[in-house]
XYZ file of C-alpha atoms in Angstrom:
732
model
C -26.402 2.072 16.656
C -23.466 1.965 18.942
C -20.996 0.013 20.742
C -18.535 0.600 24.115
C -15.171 -0.123 23.583
C -13.860 -0.847 26.510
C -10.346 -2.880 25.841
C -7.724 -3.273 23.151
C -8.290 -4.982 20.045
C -6.823 -7.545 20.043
C -3.098 -7.233 18.496
C -2.231 -9.758 16.104
C 1.695 -10.518 17.147
C 4.049 -12.278 15.231
C 7.524 -13.421 16.606
C 10.441 -11.088 16.056
C 13.172 -9.203 17.984
C 12.574 -7.072 20.470
C 14.269 -2.919 19.507
C 15.014 -0.632 21.549
C 12.021 1.868 21.861
C 14.285 4.787 19.391
C 13.273 7.563 21.671
C 15.976 9.867 23.052
C 17.039 9.763 26.581
C 15.916 13.414 26.500
C 12.425 12.554 25.786
C 12.477 11.506 29.458
C 9.992 9.183 31.037
C 6.322 9.173 30.488
C 4.347 11.800 32.600
C 3.126 16.077 32.170
C 6.174 17.912 30.603
C 7.436 15.158 27.898
C 9.684 16.446 25.548
C 8.798 16.346 22.341
C 11.333 15.906 19.528
C 10.798 15.646 15.777
C 12.721 15.552 12.113
C 10.850 16.327 8.689
C 11.795 15.593 4.731
C 10.839 17.501 1.987
C 13.026 16.034 -0.677
C 16.145 15.317 -0.820
C 17.341 18.945 -0.568
C 16.022 18.648 3.743
C 16.145 14.989 4.614
C 15.865 14.247 7.811
C 15.835 17.440 9.416
C 15.066 18.613 12.907
C 12.215 19.963 14.403
C 11.633 22.865 17.076
C 11.503 20.982 20.331
C 7.952 20.992 21.784
C 6.753 19.891 24.800
C 3.299 18.266 26.096
C 1.183 19.746 28.301
C -2.668 19.853 29.939
C -4.674 19.805 26.606
C -6.682 23.049 26.795
C -7.501 22.950 22.804
C -6.796 25.910 21.142
C -7.052 27.047 17.277
C -4.840 25.011 14.855
C -4.944 24.475 11.256
C -5.489 20.558 12.129
C -6.122 17.989 15.406
C -5.153 14.481 15.629
C -6.772 12.743 18.459
C -4.878 9.988 19.547
C -6.844 6.628 20.868
C -4.783 4.069 22.572
C -7.575 2.147 23.815
C -7.974 0.948 20.110
C -4.539 -1.175 19.273
C -4.121 -2.262 15.654
C -1.649 -4.128 14.001
C 2.239 -4.229 14.918
C 4.999 -2.760 12.246
C 7.268 -5.383 10.230
C 9.102 -3.511 8.301
C 8.970 -1.617 4.910
C 11.722 -2.143 2.250
C 11.976 -3.480 -1.316
C 13.065 -6.472 -3.056
C 16.450 -8.240 -3.995
C 15.362 -9.147 -7.472
C 18.028 -9.924 -9.895
C 17.872 -7.010 -12.029
C 17.589 -4.872 -8.864
C 20.639 -6.798 -7.554
C 22.774 -6.745 -11.150
C 22.008 -2.785 -11.101
C 23.752 -2.387 -7.631
C 26.777 -4.563 -8.696
C 27.306 -2.057 -11.639
C 28.488 0.322 -8.869
C 31.798 1.118 -7.840
C 32.579 -1.072 -4.369
C 32.534 2.215 -2.818
C 29.190 3.804 -4.577
C 27.881 0.231 -4.233
C 28.329 0.802 -0.237
C 27.543 3.887 -0.367
C 23.729 3.726 -1.937
C 23.229 0.698 0.401
C 23.966 2.643 3.677
C 21.650 5.229 2.258
C 18.720 2.863 1.856
C 19.152 0.604 4.832
C 21.039 2.673 7.508
C 18.638 3.377 10.353
C 20.972 6.640 11.612
C 22.573 8.018 8.585
C 20.008 7.004 5.585
C 16.526 5.927 5.208
C 16.474 2.844 7.709
C 14.893 0.122 4.873
C 14.306 -2.730 6.903
C 12.103 -5.076 5.305
C 13.339 -7.143 1.848
C 11.491 -9.489 -0.266
C 13.974 -12.245 -1.611
C 13.328 -14.289 -4.474
C 12.901 -18.360 -4.528
C 14.444 -19.049 -7.895
C 14.007 -17.101 -11.216
C 11.031 -14.113 -10.899
C 9.581 -12.576 -13.492
C 11.816 -9.601 -13.581
C 15.517 -10.677 -14.119
C 18.541 -9.138 -16.497
C 20.211 -12.126 -17.345
C 18.869 -14.986 -19.157
C 17.360 -18.115 -18.367
C 15.123 -17.966 -16.076
C 16.246 -20.727 -13.346
C 15.135 -22.570 -10.283
C 16.910 -24.018 -7.301
C 16.410 -27.692 -9.064
C 17.528 -27.663 -12.996
C 17.879 -31.348 -13.985
C 20.582 -32.986 -16.357
C 19.751 -34.289 -19.607
C 18.332 -37.824 -18.901
C 16.960 -36.721 -15.694
C 13.145 -36.428 -15.248
C 12.527 -36.517 -11.446
C 14.316 -35.432 -7.900
C 12.188 -36.096 -5.553
C 15.164 -36.271 -3.124
C 16.483 -33.113 -4.353
C 19.428 -34.157 -5.238
C 20.160 -31.226 -7.973
C 19.187 -28.407 -5.125
C 21.634 -25.396 -5.326
C 21.228 -21.672 -4.737
C 24.819 -20.974 -6.652
C 23.107 -18.686 -8.686
C 21.892 -16.388 -6.282
C 25.942 -16.648 -5.127
C 26.520 -15.887 -8.822
C 24.296 -13.478 -9.125
C 25.454 -11.553 -6.125
C 22.429 -11.759 -4.078
C 23.450 -13.168 -1.066
C 26.573 -10.452 -1.309
C 23.928 -7.752 -1.306
C 22.064 -9.342 1.499
C 25.381 -9.513 3.678
C 25.991 -5.587 2.625
C 22.360 -4.972 3.983
C 23.076 -6.806 7.201
C 26.360 -4.978 7.487
C 24.439 -1.274 7.878
C 20.984 -2.378 9.043
C 21.424 -5.898 11.228
C 18.436 -5.482 12.266
C 17.207 -5.675 8.561
C 14.508 -8.851 8.175
C 14.143 -10.664 4.977
C 10.891 -13.332 3.477
C 10.676 -15.124 0.141
C 8.591 -15.845 -2.712
C 8.599 -18.360 -5.463
C 7.359 -17.225 -8.735
C 6.444 -21.241 -9.643
C 8.306 -24.900 -8.835
C 10.776 -26.007 -10.481
C 9.615 -27.398 -14.081
C 9.590 -31.282 -13.403
C 7.107 -30.536 -10.475
C 4.852 -29.141 -13.155
C 1.989 -30.860 -15.327
C 3.550 -29.101 -18.384
C 7.168 -29.486 -17.092
C 7.870 -26.342 -17.989
C 9.029 -23.545 -15.462
C 8.479 -20.146 -17.408
C 4.403 -19.544 -17.599
C 2.396 -21.250 -20.299
C -1.350 -19.832 -21.480
C -4.257 -20.886 -22.995
C -7.659 -19.445 -24.189
C -10.524 -19.926 -21.728
C -13.028 -22.012 -23.576
C -15.471 -20.065 -25.613
C -12.757 -16.712 -25.212
C -10.985 -14.810 -28.101
C -9.581 -12.083 -25.012
C -9.469 -13.771 -21.731
C -6.444 -16.676 -20.957
C -5.533 -19.282 -17.921
C -2.701 -20.783 -17.211
C -1.995 -23.871 -18.127
C 1.112 -25.261 -16.057
C 0.046 -26.957 -12.867
C 1.641 -28.207 -9.402
C 1.528 -32.048 -9.635
C -0.393 -33.305 -6.763
C 2.153 -36.014 -6.526
C 4.510 -32.978 -5.594
C 2.975 -30.921 -3.052
C 5.325 -32.685 -0.435
C 8.422 -32.012 -2.236
C 7.743 -28.847 -2.962
C 7.337 -28.026 0.477
C 10.950 -29.339 0.937
C 12.309 -27.620 -1.785
C 10.974 -24.492 0.337
C 13.003 -25.639 3.391
C 16.153 -25.924 1.478
C 15.742 -22.977 0.564
C 15.486 -21.904 4.027
C 18.384 -24.178 5.439
C 20.596 -22.781 2.423
C 19.912 -19.075 3.427
C 20.610 -19.928 7.016
C 23.748 -21.820 6.083
C 25.297 -17.970 4.742
C 24.182 -16.246 8.182
C 20.608 -14.973 6.869
C 17.758 -15.827 8.381
C 14.682 -15.772 6.014
C 11.735 -15.353 8.601
C 8.759 -15.904 5.986
C 7.454 -17.367 3.119
C 4.626 -17.046 0.415
C 2.600 -19.647 -0.336
C 3.632 -18.811 -4.181
C 3.976 -15.419 -6.077
C 0.793 -14.624 -7.645
C -0.661 -18.355 -8.202
C -2.728 -19.248 -11.225
C -1.579 -15.828 -12.950
C -2.157 -15.652 -16.628
C 1.367 -14.859 -17.659
C 4.064 -16.425 -20.136
C 6.871 -15.468 -17.341
C 7.910 -18.013 -14.575
C 4.300 -18.598 -13.171
C 1.810 -21.697 -11.813
C -1.768 -22.279 -11.482
C -2.198 -24.094 -7.648
C -5.834 -24.900 -6.902
C -7.011 -23.666 -3.412
C -7.180 -27.611 -1.981
C -3.579 -27.527 -3.631
C -2.820 -24.376 -1.572
C -4.424 -25.886 1.782
C -2.140 -29.090 1.283
C 0.679 -26.881 0.504
C 0.165 -24.983 3.770
C 0.272 -27.615 5.745
C 3.471 -29.480 4.359
C 5.080 -26.076 4.791
C 4.430 -25.462 8.211
C 5.744 -29.423 8.931
C 8.901 -28.754 7.546
C 9.541 -25.109 8.720
C 7.321 -24.927 11.547
C 9.298 -21.081 13.090
C 8.897 -20.059 9.718
C 5.984 -17.778 8.688
C 3.949 -18.633 6.418
C 2.193 -15.849 4.427
C -0.976 -17.233 1.929
C -2.430 -15.588 -1.436
C 0.231 -12.911 -2.238
C -1.989 -11.634 -4.967
C -4.247 -8.661 -5.861
C -6.827 -7.092 -3.372
C -9.215 -8.013 -5.744
C -8.658 -11.910 -5.715
C -9.278 -12.173 -2.162
C -12.754 -11.803 -1.599
C -15.930 -10.788 -3.555
C -18.266 -13.205 -3.366
C -20.799 -12.228 -6.243
C -17.970 -12.496 -9.077
C -16.396 -15.738 -10.890
C -13.680 -13.647 -12.135
C -11.940 -13.299 -9.085
C -9.902 -15.929 -7.394
C -11.551 -15.687 -3.915
C -8.285 -16.660 -2.200
C -10.140 -16.696 1.397
C -11.349 -20.061 0.597
C -7.536 -21.288 1.568
C -8.359 -20.467 5.335
C -11.641 -22.760 5.087
C -9.330 -26.028 5.929
C -8.881 -25.249 10.004
C -5.386 -27.127 9.107
C -4.531 -24.890 6.445
C -5.958 -21.684 8.797
C -3.729 -23.089 11.502
C -1.071 -23.386 8.894
C -1.614 -19.752 7.643
C 0.792 -16.879 9.591
C -0.453 -13.930 7.511
C -2.116 -12.525 4.697
C 0.075 -10.840 1.634
C -1.351 -8.932 -1.110
C -0.531 -7.008 -4.140
C -2.191 -3.711 -4.903
C -2.397 -4.215 -9.040
C -6.219 -4.060 -8.866
C -8.881 -3.972 -6.307
C -9.962 -2.010 -3.309
C -6.910 -1.279 -0.177
C -9.599 -1.329 1.990
C -9.632 -5.357 1.742
C -6.648 -5.172 3.660
C -8.907 -4.180 7.114
C -11.491 -6.355 5.907
C -9.180 -9.352 6.117
C -7.033 -8.034 8.972
C -10.435 -8.385 11.063
C -12.366 -11.131 9.618
C -8.950 -13.408 10.093
C -7.066 -12.030 12.893
C -4.237 -12.756 10.746
C -1.623 -9.671 10.381
C -1.799 -8.521 6.423
C 1.184 -7.397 4.171
C 1.925 -5.407 0.839
C 4.473 -8.080 -0.265
C 4.866 -6.324 -3.797
C 4.270 -2.853 -4.843
C 5.505 0.052 -7.386
C 3.744 2.767 -5.779
C 6.445 4.800 -4.130
C 4.314 7.391 -2.366
C 4.645 7.937 0.796
C 1.026 8.717 0.925
C 0.317 5.561 0.154
C 2.749 4.125 2.796
C 0.534 6.061 5.287
C -2.606 5.254 3.984
C -2.614 1.625 3.976
C -0.696 1.470 6.983
C -3.605 3.107 8.566
C -5.463 0.319 6.343
C -3.373 -2.476 8.689
C -0.692 -3.682 6.682
C 2.384 -4.285 8.739
C 4.901 -4.002 6.324
C 5.059 -2.228 2.945
C 7.896 -4.223 0.284
C 8.663 -2.201 -3.098
C 9.432 -4.236 -5.861
C 12.260 -4.585 -8.512
C 13.594 -0.428 -7.586
C 17.089 -0.465 -9.040
C 17.290 0.189 -12.736
C 19.603 2.171 -14.706
C 19.757 5.435 -17.038
C 17.663 3.365 -19.711
C 15.403 1.424 -17.194
C 17.019 -1.492 -16.996
C 17.134 -4.839 -19.181
C 13.741 -6.546 -17.979
C 12.507 -9.589 -19.148
C 8.977 -8.583 -18.062
C 6.026 -8.596 -20.568
C 2.440 -8.547 -20.432
C 2.132 -10.821 -23.443
C 0.582 -13.632 -23.993
C 2.453 -15.225 -26.152
C 3.873 -18.969 -25.266
C 6.612 -18.106 -27.626
C 7.509 -14.832 -27.102
C 11.153 -13.488 -28.291
C 12.631 -13.313 -24.956
C 15.577 -11.286 -26.186
C 13.951 -8.918 -27.780
C 11.642 -8.370 -24.445
C 14.765 -7.861 -22.924
C 16.012 -5.466 -25.529
C 12.666 -3.292 -25.416
C 11.122 -3.117 -21.729
C 12.076 -0.822 -19.751
C 11.477 0.569 -16.259
C 12.543 3.973 -15.376
C 12.986 6.266 -12.707
C 12.865 3.727 -9.910
C 13.651 4.557 -6.356
C 17.402 4.288 -7.222
C 18.716 5.125 -10.818
C 22.890 3.570 -11.393
C 24.201 5.148 -14.288
C 26.606 2.332 -15.805
C 28.746 4.509 -17.446
C 29.594 6.800 -14.637
C 29.365 3.715 -12.165
C 27.532 6.194 -10.130
C 23.377 6.441 -8.518
C 20.800 8.816 -8.143
C 17.536 8.362 -5.668
C 14.255 9.669 -6.105
C 13.139 12.197 -3.405
C 10.529 9.751 -1.897
C 13.454 7.648 -0.174
C 13.558 10.572 2.195
C 9.854 10.601 3.472
C 9.719 7.145 3.422
C 12.833 7.338 5.797
C 10.190 9.268 8.240
C 8.898 5.954 8.606
C 11.633 3.070 8.162
C 13.713 4.973 10.564
C 11.824 5.836 13.562
C 9.850 2.003 13.932
C 10.377 -1.774 14.853
C 8.405 -4.598 15.774
C 8.428 -3.350 18.797
C 5.868 -0.726 17.577
C 2.107 -1.155 17.869
C -0.315 1.101 15.539
C -3.099 2.708 17.933
C -6.338 4.224 16.526
C -5.721 8.051 15.248
C -8.161 10.660 13.644
C -8.551 10.811 10.037
C -6.946 13.190 7.216
C -7.942 17.204 8.370
C -6.662 20.560 7.008
C -4.216 18.860 5.069
C -2.467 16.595 7.222
C -3.288 12.674 7.963
C -1.170 11.020 9.953
C -0.751 7.403 11.474
C 0.710 6.588 15.135
C 2.653 3.682 16.616
C 3.219 2.548 20.485
C 5.976 0.911 21.916
C 5.697 -1.317 25.033
C 6.774 1.486 27.639
C 4.322 4.299 26.314
C 7.056 5.360 23.908
C 4.325 7.158 20.703
C 5.787 7.869 17.378
C 3.502 10.120 15.150
C 4.133 10.396 11.564
C 2.231 13.458 9.947
C 2.098 14.243 6.348
C 1.166 17.866 5.415
C 0.202 17.616 1.669
C -0.430 21.835 1.135
C 1.903 24.805 0.073
C 2.598 26.247 3.833
C 2.962 24.966 6.858
C 0.578 23.698 9.130
C 0.172 23.946 13.132
C -1.411 20.644 13.972
C -2.644 20.070 17.566
C -1.607 16.321 18.590
C -4.031 15.145 21.605
C -3.586 12.392 23.701
C -6.212 11.607 26.782
C -5.525 15.077 28.507
C -2.101 15.947 27.105
C -1.486 17.744 23.947
C 0.961 19.483 22.309
C 1.248 21.757 19.025
C 3.431 21.803 16.480
C 4.057 23.005 12.724
C 4.710 20.565 10.368
C 6.306 22.186 7.081
C 5.226 22.369 3.562
C 4.956 19.716 1.100
C 6.840 17.300 3.993
C 6.696 14.254 6.386
C 7.358 14.601 9.983
C 8.409 12.057 12.403
C 7.593 12.902 16.341
C 8.504 11.114 19.414
C 7.568 11.084 22.937
C 6.752 9.271 26.021
C 2.713 9.351 26.414
C 0.977 9.499 29.964
C -1.575 7.632 28.563
C -4.531 7.196 31.080
C -5.402 4.292 33.299
C -8.330 2.010 32.437
C -8.529 0.874 35.931
C -11.587 1.579 37.930
C -12.119 3.871 34.562
C -16.021 4.371 33.168
C -15.815 4.791 29.314
C -17.450 7.613 27.831
C -20.396 7.001 26.268
C -21.650 8.714 23.213
C -25.459 9.269 22.224
C -27.270 8.235 19.463
C -27.406 10.608 17.057
C -30.686 10.485 14.251
C -30.331 10.213 10.197
C -29.486 13.015 8.408
C -30.420 14.168 5.069
C -27.641 16.370 3.223
C -27.525 18.085 0.019
C -24.632 18.175 -1.923
C -22.169 20.853 -2.813
C -24.467 22.228 0.612
C -23.194 22.613 4.060
C -25.142 20.555 7.093
C -23.843 20.092 10.785
C -24.974 18.065 13.569
C -23.146 17.983 17.233
C -21.779 14.541 18.639
C -22.451 14.503 22.475
C -20.913 12.303 25.371
C -21.426 11.254 29.276
C -18.583 10.710 30.974
C -18.649 9.748 34.603
C -15.042 10.193 35.568
C -15.103 14.094 34.168
C -12.558 13.314 31.475
C -11.690 15.594 28.876
C -12.610 13.608 25.771
C -11.689 13.367 22.496
C -14.314 13.283 19.007
C -12.788 11.244 16.077
C -12.996 9.600 13.032
C -10.928 7.186 11.561
C -12.197 7.372 7.936
C -14.203 10.077 6.441
C -15.127 11.158 2.749
C -14.216 14.571 1.153
C -15.855 17.406 2.729
C -16.649 16.251 6.360
C -15.058 17.239 9.420
C -15.725 16.514 12.701
C -14.322 18.900 16.057
C -11.837 17.121 18.320
C -13.475 19.388 21.559
C -16.621 20.091 21.158
C -18.255 16.950 18.473
C -19.451 19.265 15.603
C -19.256 17.508 12.688
C -19.454 19.946 9.223
C -20.774 17.580 6.081
C -20.047 19.474 3.096
C -20.683 16.680 0.686
C -18.865 16.311 -3.183
C -20.812 13.086 -3.745
C -24.443 12.386 -3.424
C -25.795 8.973 -2.171
C -26.095 6.952 0.888
C -23.393 6.545 3.513
C -22.799 5.288 6.829
C -20.634 7.735 9.000
C -18.842 6.335 12.133
C -17.362 8.767 14.839
C -15.769 7.657 18.107
C -15.277 9.516 21.250
C -11.896 8.719 24.183
C -11.026 9.018 26.973
C -7.371 7.764 26.573
C -7.992 4.576 28.538
C -11.603 3.534 26.657
C -13.674 4.599 23.527
C -17.044 4.222 22.319
C -18.805 5.002 18.769
C -22.018 5.663 16.874
C -22.996 5.057 13.370
C -24.933 8.144 11.598
C -26.890 7.101 8.514
C -26.207 10.020 5.874
C -28.714 10.831 2.932
C -26.624 13.050 0.288
C -29.185 15.040 -2.499
C -28.038 15.078 -5.859
C -27.362 18.602 -6.996
C -25.295 20.846 -9.924
C -21.857 21.668 -8.945
C -21.822 25.629 -8.572
C -18.633 27.676 -10.115
C -15.950 27.408 -7.385
C -16.467 23.517 -6.203
C -14.687 21.196 -6.584
C -15.978 18.363 -8.237
C -14.931 14.707 -7.511
C -14.330 12.423 -10.542
C -16.047 9.624 -9.370
C -19.316 12.094 -8.386
C -20.254 11.139 -12.161
C -23.925 11.131 -12.871
C -23.146 8.609 -15.657
C -20.158 7.244 -17.643
C -19.693 4.843 -20.700
C -16.535 2.558 -21.780
C -15.629 0.827 -17.741
C -17.331 -1.523 -15.715
C -19.509 -0.375 -12.621
C -17.778 -1.665 -9.587
C -15.198 -3.225 -11.751
C -11.316 -3.152 -10.435
C -10.425 -0.999 -13.158
C -12.285 2.079 -12.642
C -12.508 3.972 -9.620
C -9.127 3.764 -8.107
C -8.447 4.141 -4.347
C -5.498 6.641 -4.497
C -4.255 8.079 -1.657
C -2.854 10.993 -3.449
C -5.831 11.959 -5.021
C -8.184 14.886 -3.143
C -10.975 12.877 -2.573
C -9.072 9.528 -1.865
C -10.379 8.445 -4.801
C -9.536 8.941 -8.824
C -10.955 7.214 -12.183
C -8.233 5.432 -13.999
C -8.051 3.007 -16.835
C -8.886 5.836 -19.297
C -9.285 4.943 -22.812
C -10.148 6.561 -26.083
C -14.255 6.682 -26.378
C -14.167 7.365 -22.308
C -16.512 9.466 -21.380
C -18.085 10.886 -17.425
C -20.801 12.971 -17.603
C -21.170 15.510 -14.176
C -23.746 17.874 -13.342
C -22.974 21.967 -13.222
C -25.102 24.684 -11.619
C -23.824 27.950 -13.838
C -25.293 31.006 -12.554
C -24.100 33.365 -15.735
C -23.216 32.423 -18.890
C -19.530 33.374 -19.822
C -16.015 32.089 -20.086
C -14.423 30.159 -16.992
C -11.640 28.398 -15.995
C -11.922 24.507 -16.218
C -9.322 22.791 -14.233
C -8.819 19.387 -14.324
C -6.333 17.100 -12.185
C -4.606 14.405 -13.369
C -2.069 12.151 -13.293
C -0.073 10.476 -16.046
C 2.746 7.774 -15.459
C 3.211 6.806 -19.097
C 6.658 9.126 -19.525
C 5.014 10.723 -22.326
C 2.736 13.450 -22.905
C -0.762 12.346 -23.816
C -1.584 15.239 -26.655
C -5.220 16.274 -26.911
C -6.229 13.234 -24.318
C -9.739 14.752 -23.186
C -11.932 17.363 -24.020
C -15.140 18.456 -22.049
C -18.295 18.291 -24.097
C -21.901 20.220 -23.589
C -24.740 18.386 -23.554
C -25.356 18.242 -27.070
C -22.022 16.474 -27.880
C -20.346 19.862 -28.880
C -16.448 20.139 -27.729
C -16.321 23.355 -25.667
C -12.458 22.663 -24.498
C -10.307 20.576 -25.262
C -6.540 19.886 -23.193
C -3.304 17.292 -23.390
C -2.019 15.559 -20.199
C 1.521 16.361 -19.432
C 4.262 13.466 -18.202
C 3.404 14.012 -14.280
C 6.113 11.093 -13.554
C 3.830 8.970 -12.165
C -0.135 7.555 -11.828
C -0.359 9.393 -8.153
C 1.709 12.464 -9.249
C -0.906 14.707 -9.971
C -0.598 18.002 -11.639
C -3.366 20.465 -12.618
C -4.025 21.382 -16.296
C -5.609 24.448 -16.978
C -8.099 25.406 -20.343
C -10.456 28.366 -21.027
C -14.129 27.344 -21.544
C -17.303 29.126 -22.563
C -20.674 27.912 -20.715
C -24.190 28.619 -20.404
C -26.167 29.606 -17.642
C -28.463 26.855 -15.793
C -28.035 23.587 -14.320
C -26.116 21.420 -16.804
C -24.335 18.186 -17.582
C -21.084 18.503 -19.030
C -19.362 15.228 -20.316
C -15.274 14.572 -19.667
C -14.911 12.891 -23.225
C -11.089 10.337 -22.967
C -9.634 11.386 -26.527
C -6.806 9.428 -25.884
C -6.885 8.094 -22.372
C -3.990 7.058 -21.079
C -4.718 9.506 -17.699
C -6.044 9.221 -14.323
C -8.513 11.944 -13.025
C -8.940 13.389 -9.549
C -11.381 15.952 -10.320
C -12.432 18.935 -12.447
C -13.279 22.403 -11.157
C -14.744 25.424 -12.475
C -13.858 28.784 -11.509
C -14.797 32.576 -12.663
């Protein structure tokens, strides 16, 4: 299957201020021999450090650890920003600092010159689920004896003023005037809801003892006034010099929780979207604002399938973008939604601080990435979030016992000082150098332990962020058309390179054409090769690449040689591209991987199990996409009694080292959490899983194990659970 790409994909744009290109004057104008400047971060000890200057020149290939092929003919999404929420808990903790320390903290976070340059911030319209000071509140609380307020007579944002939320925004604006703000409501005011309750109220679904639904719904006759409530909020903030440029329709609509939440039907969402756009025609509107899983799954009755919001033509026109949360489901829905609807996609809430995840989601077409609740104190903060489905929950007790430690910013309330996590500096490798003038262009998949994302501005200025996940510096060749440069990315770092690119003109250009490739049959853990070839009437220098490749597959950018060493059996389609920098062509190759036992020394991906017990196949809480994992996936949501069986081929009986690559974000060691068992169920080894500091922070656990010779099944058995599994490996 082949399709020529002669013109760039339509770029989904949004209104925004055009920033300066941001390239240093020394970089010169587009042309051969452009100067390439770079910085890198490898934690707090090495933040935003300069890299040696290199120059572009004619691409002559050559041996490097990795090659990045840039294809400017395939444009994707426009960048909007990276930042965090200004929830009441985070703001409250920032205001426990001394004024000087608070200024220093905000400047470190947002200043694009001396700090990380974070530039996209989420405000909450009324109380969210995460607050330090009770009670929960809306902006239209009614006095005793008043039951409705369709004129919004009692509307007020005074609580935001008293809580220093407005002051915090102004401080951010001082250090980053280009910062932008979106806002979300968790619920309409109580009087606009069917149960007259601002907080959530849940009930068991009929016939179930474990599944709940949200009782509180938006009143049909309150749709228009709820839209005017949003408009009143935007105008109130504008009166303080704060432009809220985007709203989400509602945070996690229909979520079955007891903190502030509200159900709203598809029909109501469609009508609300139209009403909001009527009130705020210049404010961008993001629909959905919920998990990946809840956007589209035609085979599921459990998922919300909120893609149906756009079935109504008026709602589709009113919706400017789609907002997502990553807590359930497959992040590839970002790309699917972007391509299927033509609308920008945004991560409006996530707790994942991993810069590898940011890079991955940008490659999946996310325009923005906004972290949730990222400032707590040395004890993890005072929070009023709960997973409880008890409508009569003791909120004071929740506040005393709920803790979210180790967020991006930790405030020491005794010393009135703060510290930040090392991830901030790597995140800054994106935010410091990107702005709304940048549009992502296609680039090759990760190779040699180096992943990348590349953006282009309107004047052929390029920004490439390269991530080296290995423990040694990696030489990387970056190819654009017939030009390239080679640089060394330091170990365990994120590096940003900027230069003026010599982009080939599409005028009078003849697109390269890839030849068809027959179907390929390969053996699991074996090696198979085939070669891509292309015709080009202009005899341009061509670059071969793929944007997505499973673990064990590589493509040589110069020769087109594809090497397959598959770690997972089954059927898959691999798509490859060729580009001359002005146009591209693609070919899809069907690959069948025959199953085999893993020889000693091979990495056995957790998702390559032969059988399992305890999870739902295809469920959201099983095989998870995780950019920090070796093959991009891990097994999550482990629980006592769950197990996974793997096929191994042991040449000789003896003692081997079992490596389990695990992550544990519980904050405590999971003692004797996992065992390895033979086909008869005998326990061969048991291991504890350390607190690794996060669900994407992987560490290796090693235990000795005695194995018989031969092709055999072994079982990874969850004794206690509470960890993610990336892979296992046996070595002599």
